[in-house]
């Protein structure tokens, strides 16, 4: 979390008016670290290859939040806000959702 906070702060200092989204990703020669923050300040981070477009990744992260996190974490009485999600159902649905995405590439 510290690295993401530092990157967001750095981006905002360099260009505070660049966009309303702020920091979205960090790209290296080997991978792209993608960042998605909800209105409620929940942060999702996903490492991907460098070839996939940011709009496709943002769509996937938005879907993970909407279709997986809200349905299997927020609505679950077993999940305590602010604590690690240990639900096997949540993990299973998350893996299925990501693997069913057209941007998922198995090794």
mmCIF file of C-alpha atoms in Angstrom, residues 43-102:
data_model
loop_
_atom_site.group_PDB
_atom_site.id
_atom_site.type_symbol
_atom_site.label_atom_id
_atom_site.label_comp_id
_atom_site.label_asym_id
_atom_site.label_seq_id
_atom_site.Cartn_x
_atom_site.Cartn_y
_atom_site.Cartn_z
ATOM 1 C CA UNK A 43 -8.323 -0.018 -3.753
ATOM 2 C CA UNK A 44 -7.894 -2.853 -6.255
ATOM 3 C CA UNK A 45 -4.482 -3.628 -7.740
ATOM 4 C CA UNK A 46 -3.864 -5.990 -10.649
ATOM 5 C CA UNK A 47 -0.582 -6.860 -12.354
ATOM 6 C CA UNK A 48 -0.926 -7.522 -16.080
ATOM 7 C CA UNK A 49 1.177 -7.766 -19.188
ATOM 8 C CA UNK A 50 2.135 -4.552 -20.940
ATOM 9 C CA UNK A 51 0.122 -5.213 -24.095
ATOM 10 C CA UNK A 52 -3.427 -5.088 -22.749
ATOM 11 C CA UNK A 53 -5.103 -1.703 -23.082
ATOM 12 C CA UNK A 54 -5.830 0.340 -19.988
ATOM 13 C CA UNK A 55 -9.496 0.638 -20.896
ATOM 14 C CA UNK A 56 -9.858 -3.158 -20.972
ATOM 15 C CA UNK A 57 -8.106 -3.463 -17.615
ATOM 16 C CA UNK A 58 -10.253 -0.716 -16.072
ATOM 17 C CA UNK A 59 -13.342 -2.522 -17.356
ATOM 18 C CA UNK A 60 -12.127 -5.780 -15.766
ATOM 19 C CA UNK A 61 -11.331 -4.087 -12.430
ATOM 20 C CA UNK A 62 -14.683 -2.326 -12.435
ATOM 21 C CA UNK A 63 -16.382 -5.669 -13.066
ATOM 22 C CA UNK A 64 -14.416 -7.333 -10.266
ATOM 23 C CA UNK A 65 -15.628 -4.635 -7.900
ATOM 24 C CA UNK A 66 -19.239 -4.643 -9.120
ATOM 25 C CA UNK A 67 -19.803 -8.335 -9.811
ATOM 26 C CA UNK A 68 -17.486 -10.052 -7.330
ATOM 27 C CA UNK A 69 -16.591 -7.767 -4.429
ATOM 28 C CA UNK A 70 -20.061 -6.295 -3.944
ATOM 29 C CA UNK A 71 -21.868 -9.603 -4.465
ATOM 30 C CA UNK A 72 -19.589 -11.935 -2.476
ATOM 31 C CA UNK A 73 -17.945 -9.651 0.088
ATOM 32 C CA UNK A 74 -20.111 -6.605 0.786
ATOM 33 C CA UNK A 75 -23.350 -8.583 0.853
ATOM 34 C CA UNK A 76 -21.854 -11.425 2.907
ATOM 35 C CA UNK A 77 -22.531 -11.384 6.656
ATOM 36 C CA UNK A 78 -19.319 -13.390 7.148
ATOM 37 C CA UNK A 79 -17.008 -10.688 5.766
ATOM 38 C CA UNK A 80 -15.836 -8.024 8.213
ATOM 39 C CA UNK A 81 -15.095 -4.665 6.508
ATOM 40 C CA UNK A 82 -11.413 -3.768 6.671
ATOM 41 C CA UNK A 83 -10.260 -7.336 7.259
ATOM 42 C CA UNK A 84 -8.844 -9.863 4.798
ATOM 43 C CA UNK A 85 -11.480 -11.695 2.792
ATOM 44 C CA UNK A 86 -11.034 -15.401 3.554
ATOM 45 C CA UNK A 87 -14.166 -16.699 1.836
ATOM 46 C CA UNK A 88 -13.467 -19.610 -0.509
ATOM 47 C CA UNK A 89 -16.577 -18.688 -2.510
ATOM 48 C CA UNK A 90 -15.216 -15.167 -3.046
ATOM 49 C CA UNK A 91 -11.851 -16.530 -4.204
ATOM 50 C CA UNK A 92 -13.462 -19.086 -6.506
ATOM 51 C CA UNK A 93 -15.759 -16.499 -8.118
ATOM 52 C CA UNK A 94 -12.860 -14.054 -8.505
ATOM 53 C CA UNK A 95 -10.671 -16.639 -10.253
ATOM 54 C CA UNK A 96 -13.561 -17.689 -12.521
ATOM 55 C CA UNK A 97 -14.330 -14.050 -13.384
ATOM 56 C CA UNK A 98 -10.735 -13.186 -14.266
ATOM 57 C CA UNK A 99 -10.141 -16.405 -16.213
ATOM 58 C CA UNK A 100 -13.337 -15.905 -18.203
ATOM 59 C CA UNK A 101 -12.204 -12.442 -19.306
ATOM 60 C CA UNK A 102 -11.023 -12.131 -22.901
#
